[in-house]
């Protein structure tokens, strides 16, 4: 919740800037104690690090730099909004602020940097760009370019932080967070980066939603020591290494992500390491030499409703991974195993999956796997009946298929969202329930 105030003090570097720039364009009037408007691309601090307004700048200083605006925000009481002058940072343009060093850390809570509808490029120094140490902060709409070794945005033990709708092209990590609570990373774009794009360690209530990752040399996301994380609706195209790694965490949801692995090698799609009570559901993972979904020493998780197309293996449970549920997944053309369970992984449940054209559909080295109603098909089988539209991932059974109503009543929900557990007289074999 952003702090609201009955008035706004518009603090600018010169009277001309105040007259030509309106914070009302985005309906911020009355919500902020101080509004600072960046009106130059110069990276400077024309005054001591105690400046709190444009009046504290050296005489003759024209406008306000981003470094000065952030310093003023840190030294001002109440909530702070940093905007960008439309004449200098025109929408559709890319006026560049080239940093000579990292910007001052944001240490005053309720501070927002909003470049929405502005063309603002930040060329980060080797030390990174923005460090957030204050609660209730927002960074939105910036275009970051970095060739340095440090994270572009670093978040240190801050709560209620939102990194939204930014563009990152970084040589190393784009966003790193340590000890953050209620961290939201939404609607950002990450391209042509060398390091992991997002690295989070020790987060509670993490949200990574609707981001786009493309042509990365390392992971899109690495999360460790998290409690309650939601990773939904992200798009990953041609990401190197493992696409997503979640480690030493609990209550994690990885849902509805689209992952295209093609053109990369030696990969894993979504990987859990020592993760419990979490879900990998309704994701689409497309071709690559990879384990599409893998769990290592991870227990009491659910892998459900995923489409896993043309990997080395669809689902892999290894190490001491116990009591996991693998249900209603469609696994297509696995080069080796559709679903593999290691001998050290006990008491896992593998039911109602469709495995098509796999070299080996089910490989269970453990004798404690509970299995049932899985459908294994192959185009070379003369008795193969077919699917409604497999080319477009519609794996409903064709009318008249002998697999309709051919399953056993196992008590699992085959049609989530419906009041029934299955259609008609008995469950179908496979992942997709079909009305007779």
Short mmCIF file of C-alpha atoms in Angstrom, two decimals, residues 172-392:
data_model
loop_
_atom_site.label_atom_id
_atom_site.label_comp_id
_atom_site.label_asym_id
_atom_site.label_seq_id
_atom_site.Cartn_x
_atom_site.Cartn_y
_atom_site.Cartn_z
CA UNK A 172 25.69 -10.28 -15.59
CA UNK A 173 22.63 -10.54 -13.34
CA UNK A 174 19.75 -8.18 -14.07
CA UNK A 175 17.92 -8.38 -10.73
CA UNK A 176 19.28 -9.81 -7.48
CA UNK A 177 17.45 -9.90 -4.16
CA UNK A 178 18.48 -11.09 -0.73
CA UNK A 179 16.18 -11.33 2.26
CA UNK A 180 13.29 -9.64 0.46
CA UNK A 181 9.64 -9.94 1.45
CA UNK A 182 6.67 -9.31 -0.81
CA UNK A 183 8.88 -8.86 -3.85
CA UNK A 184 7.08 -8.49 -7.18
CA UNK A 185 8.92 -8.76 -10.51
CA UNK A 186 6.30 -8.31 -13.21
CA UNK A 187 6.09 -7.54 -16.91
CA UNK A 188 9.82 -7.02 -17.49
CA UNK A 189 11.83 -8.02 -20.56
CA UNK A 190 15.26 -9.65 -20.38
CA UNK A 191 17.35 -10.13 -23.53
CA UNK A 192 20.86 -11.06 -24.64
CA UNK A 193 22.25 -11.48 -21.15
CA UNK A 194 25.18 -13.58 -20.00
CA UNK A 195 24.39 -14.23 -16.33
CA UNK A 196 21.23 -15.39 -14.57
CA UNK A 197 18.55 -12.78 -15.19
CA UNK A 198 16.86 -12.99 -11.78
CA UNK A 199 18.57 -14.31 -8.64
CA UNK A 200 16.59 -14.38 -5.39
CA UNK A 201 17.85 -15.76 -2.08
CA UNK A 202 15.79 -15.81 1.09
CA UNK A 203 12.46 -14.40 -0.09
CA UNK A 204 9.00 -14.62 1.43
CA UNK A 205 6.00 -13.91 -0.81
CA UNK A 206 7.84 -13.70 -4.12
CA UNK A 207 5.94 -12.98 -7.34
CA UNK A 208 7.57 -13.40 -10.75
CA UNK A 209 4.76 -12.78 -13.21
CA UNK A 210 4.41 -12.12 -16.92
CA UNK A 211 8.08 -11.53 -17.75
CA UNK A 212 9.75 -12.24 -21.11
CA UNK A 213 13.22 -13.83 -21.30
CA UNK A 214 14.98 -14.33 -24.62
CA UNK A 215 18.43 -15.36 -25.88
CA UNK A 216 20.10 -15.67 -22.49
CA UNK A 217 23.33 -17.57 -21.94
CA UNK A 218 22.35 -18.68 -18.44
CA UNK A 219 19.22 -19.19 -16.38
CA UNK A 220 16.18 -16.96 -16.51
CA UNK A 221 15.49 -17.47 -12.81
CA UNK A 222 17.29 -18.88 -9.79
CA UNK A 223 15.44 -18.88 -6.47
CA UNK A 224 16.77 -20.26 -3.18
CA UNK A 225 15.47 -20.34 0.40
CA UNK A 226 12.05 -19.00 -0.52
CA UNK A 227 8.78 -19.49 1.31
CA UNK A 228 5.66 -18.89 -0.77
CA UNK A 229 6.65 -17.99 -4.31
CA UNK A 230 4.45 -17.61 -7.39
CA UNK A 231 6.14 -17.92 -10.78
CA UNK A 232 3.39 -17.62 -13.36
CA UNK A 233 2.78 -16.65 -17.00
CA UNK A 234 6.39 -16.03 -17.99
CA UNK A 235 7.81 -16.66 -21.47
CA UNK A 236 11.31 -18.12 -21.91
CA UNK A 237 12.83 -18.40 -25.39
CA UNK A 238 16.27 -19.89 -25.99
CA UNK A 239 17.57 -19.58 -22.46
CA UNK A 240 20.89 -21.21 -21.60
CA UNK A 241 21.66 -23.69 -18.85
CA UNK A 242 18.65 -24.60 -16.73
CA UNK A 243 15.62 -22.45 -17.49
CA UNK A 244 14.42 -22.15 -13.89
CA UNK A 245 16.07 -23.50 -10.75
CA UNK A 246 14.25 -23.47 -7.41
CA UNK A 247 16.26 -24.71 -4.42
CA UNK A 248 15.72 -25.17 -0.66
CA UNK A 249 12.24 -23.67 -0.84
CA UNK A 250 8.67 -24.49 0.05
CA UNK A 251 5.21 -23.49 -1.15
CA UNK A 252 6.33 -22.56 -4.65
CA UNK A 253 3.90 -22.44 -7.60
CA UNK A 254 5.28 -22.59 -11.15
CA UNK A 255 2.23 -22.22 -13.40
CA UNK A 256 1.35 -21.46 -17.03
CA UNK A 257 4.86 -20.61 -18.17
CA UNK A 258 5.87 -21.06 -21.81
CA UNK A 259 9.41 -22.36 -22.27
CA UNK A 260 11.06 -22.94 -25.64
CA UNK A 261 14.42 -24.64 -25.20
CA UNK A 262 15.34 -25.03 -28.89
CA UNK A 263 18.87 -24.08 -30.01
CA UNK A 264 20.35 -24.74 -26.56
CA UNK A 265 22.00 -27.86 -25.18
CA UNK A 266 22.75 -29.58 -21.85
CA UNK A 267 19.69 -28.14 -20.19
CA UNK A 268 16.89 -28.67 -17.77
CA UNK A 269 13.55 -26.93 -18.04
CA UNK A 270 12.08 -26.44 -14.55
CA UNK A 271 14.26 -27.90 -11.79
CA UNK A 272 13.49 -28.32 -8.10
CA UNK A 273 16.33 -29.03 -5.68
CA UNK A 274 15.29 -29.79 -2.08
CA UNK A 275 11.85 -28.24 -2.60
CA UNK A 276 8.71 -29.30 -0.73
CA UNK A 277 4.94 -28.74 -0.91
CA UNK A 278 5.13 -27.01 -4.27
CA UNK A 279 3.51 -27.23 -7.71
CA UNK A 280 4.60 -27.28 -11.36
CA UNK A 281 1.36 -26.99 -13.28
CA UNK A 282 -0.02 -26.13 -16.71
CA UNK A 283 3.33 -25.20 -18.23
CA UNK A 284 4.33 -25.66 -21.87
CA UNK A 285 7.93 -26.77 -22.40
CA UNK A 286 9.06 -27.22 -25.99
CA UNK A 287 11.94 -29.02 -27.63
CA UNK A 288 15.48 -29.29 -26.47
CA UNK A 289 18.09 -31.75 -25.19
CA UNK A 290 16.76 -31.43 -21.66
CA UNK A 291 14.95 -32.95 -18.73
CA UNK A 292 11.77 -30.91 -19.11
CA UNK A 293 10.82 -31.14 -15.42
CA UNK A 294 13.24 -32.53 -12.84
CA UNK A 295 13.09 -32.95 -9.08
CA UNK A 296 16.16 -33.74 -6.99
CA UNK A 297 15.77 -34.51 -3.28
CA UNK A 298 12.33 -32.85 -3.47
CA UNK A 299 9.22 -34.26 -1.82
CA UNK A 300 5.47 -33.72 -1.47
CA UNK A 301 5.18 -31.78 -4.73
CA UNK A 302 2.66 -31.90 -7.58
CA UNK A 303 3.52 -31.97 -11.29
CA UNK A 304 0.22 -31.59 -13.11
CA UNK A 305 -1.25 -30.61 -16.45
CA UNK A 306 2.00 -29.80 -18.25
CA UNK A 307 2.71 -30.27 -21.97
CA UNK A 308 6.29 -31.51 -22.33
CA UNK A 309 7.26 -31.73 -25.98
CA UNK A 310 10.39 -33.45 -27.39
CA UNK A 311 12.97 -33.48 -24.63
CA UNK A 312 15.49 -36.05 -23.52
CA UNK A 313 13.06 -36.87 -20.71
CA UNK A 314 9.68 -35.51 -19.70
CA UNK A 315 9.64 -35.82 -15.89
CA UNK A 316 12.62 -36.99 -13.83
CA UNK A 317 12.49 -37.75 -10.09
CA UNK A 318 15.95 -38.39 -8.66
CA UNK A 319 17.77 -38.35 -5.37
CA UNK A 320 15.52 -38.79 -2.36
CA UNK A 321 12.37 -37.40 -3.97
CA UNK A 322 9.36 -38.88 -2.20
CA UNK A 323 5.56 -38.64 -2.22
CA UNK A 324 5.36 -36.52 -5.34
CA UNK A 325 2.27 -36.57 -7.55
CA UNK A 326 2.76 -36.72 -11.35
CA UNK A 327 -0.69 -36.44 -12.90
CA UNK A 328 -2.42 -35.38 -16.15
CA UNK A 329 0.76 -34.48 -18.04
CA UNK A 330 1.13 -34.88 -21.81
CA UNK A 331 4.65 -36.00 -22.68
CA UNK A 332 5.55 -36.13 -26.36
CA UNK A 333 8.46 -37.76 -28.21
CA UNK A 334 10.92 -38.09 -25.35
CA UNK A 335 14.24 -39.21 -26.76
CA UNK A 336 14.84 -41.41 -23.72
CA UNK A 337 12.30 -41.60 -20.88
CA UNK A 338 8.82 -40.20 -20.64
CA UNK A 339 8.81 -40.40 -16.83
CA UNK A 340 11.83 -41.63 -14.87
CA UNK A 341 11.86 -42.41 -11.14
CA UNK A 342 15.20 -43.24 -9.51
CA UNK A 343 15.66 -46.15 -7.14
CA UNK A 344 16.19 -43.71 -4.26
CA UNK A 345 12.86 -41.94 -4.85
CA UNK A 346 10.06 -43.64 -2.90
CA UNK A 347 6.28 -43.56 -2.69
CA UNK A 348 5.65 -41.37 -5.73
CA UNK A 349 2.33 -41.41 -7.61
CA UNK A 350 2.27 -41.45 -11.43
CA UNK A 351 -1.29 -41.52 -12.78
CA UNK A 352 -3.38 -40.30 -15.72
CA UNK A 353 -0.50 -39.21 -17.94
CA UNK A 354 -0.39 -39.39 -21.74
CA UNK A 355 3.00 -40.43 -23.14
CA UNK A 356 3.28 -40.45 -26.92
CA UNK A 357 6.18 -41.64 -29.07
CA UNK A 358 8.65 -41.98 -26.19
CA UNK A 359 11.67 -44.25 -26.52
CA UNK A 360 10.83 -45.58 -23.04
CA UNK A 361 7.55 -44.35 -21.61
CA UNK A 362 7.81 -45.25 -17.93
CA UNK A 363 11.12 -46.12 -16.30
CA UNK A 364 10.76 -46.86 -12.60
CA UNK A 365 13.92 -47.95 -10.82
CA UNK A 366 11.98 -47.71 -7.56
CA UNK A 367 9.48 -50.47 -6.82
CA UNK A 368 7.33 -48.21 -4.63
CA UNK A 369 5.78 -46.13 -7.44
CA UNK A 370 1.98 -46.07 -7.42
CA UNK A 371 0.85 -45.97 -11.04
CA UNK A 372 -2.38 -46.26 -12.96
CA UNK A 373 -4.44 -45.07 -15.92
CA UNK A 374 -1.41 -43.85 -17.85
CA UNK A 375 -1.82 -43.97 -21.64
CA UNK A 376 1.19 -44.98 -23.72
CA UNK A 377 0.81 -44.59 -27.48
CA UNK A 378 3.02 -44.69 -30.54
CA UNK A 379 2.43 -43.70 -34.15
CA UNK A 380 3.97 -47.00 -35.29
CA UNK A 381 1.38 -49.05 -33.40
CA UNK A 382 -1.14 -50.44 -35.95
CA UNK A 383 -3.84 -50.27 -33.26
CA UNK A 384 -3.13 -46.60 -32.38
CA UNK A 385 -6.46 -44.78 -32.54
CA UNK A 386 -5.19 -41.19 -32.56
CA UNK A 387 -6.01 -37.88 -30.88
CA UNK A 388 -8.30 -34.99 -31.86
CA UNK A 389 -5.48 -32.62 -32.96
CA UNK A 390 -2.09 -33.67 -31.64
CA UNK A 391 -0.26 -31.18 -33.87
CA UNK A 392 -1.92 -28.39 -31.87
#
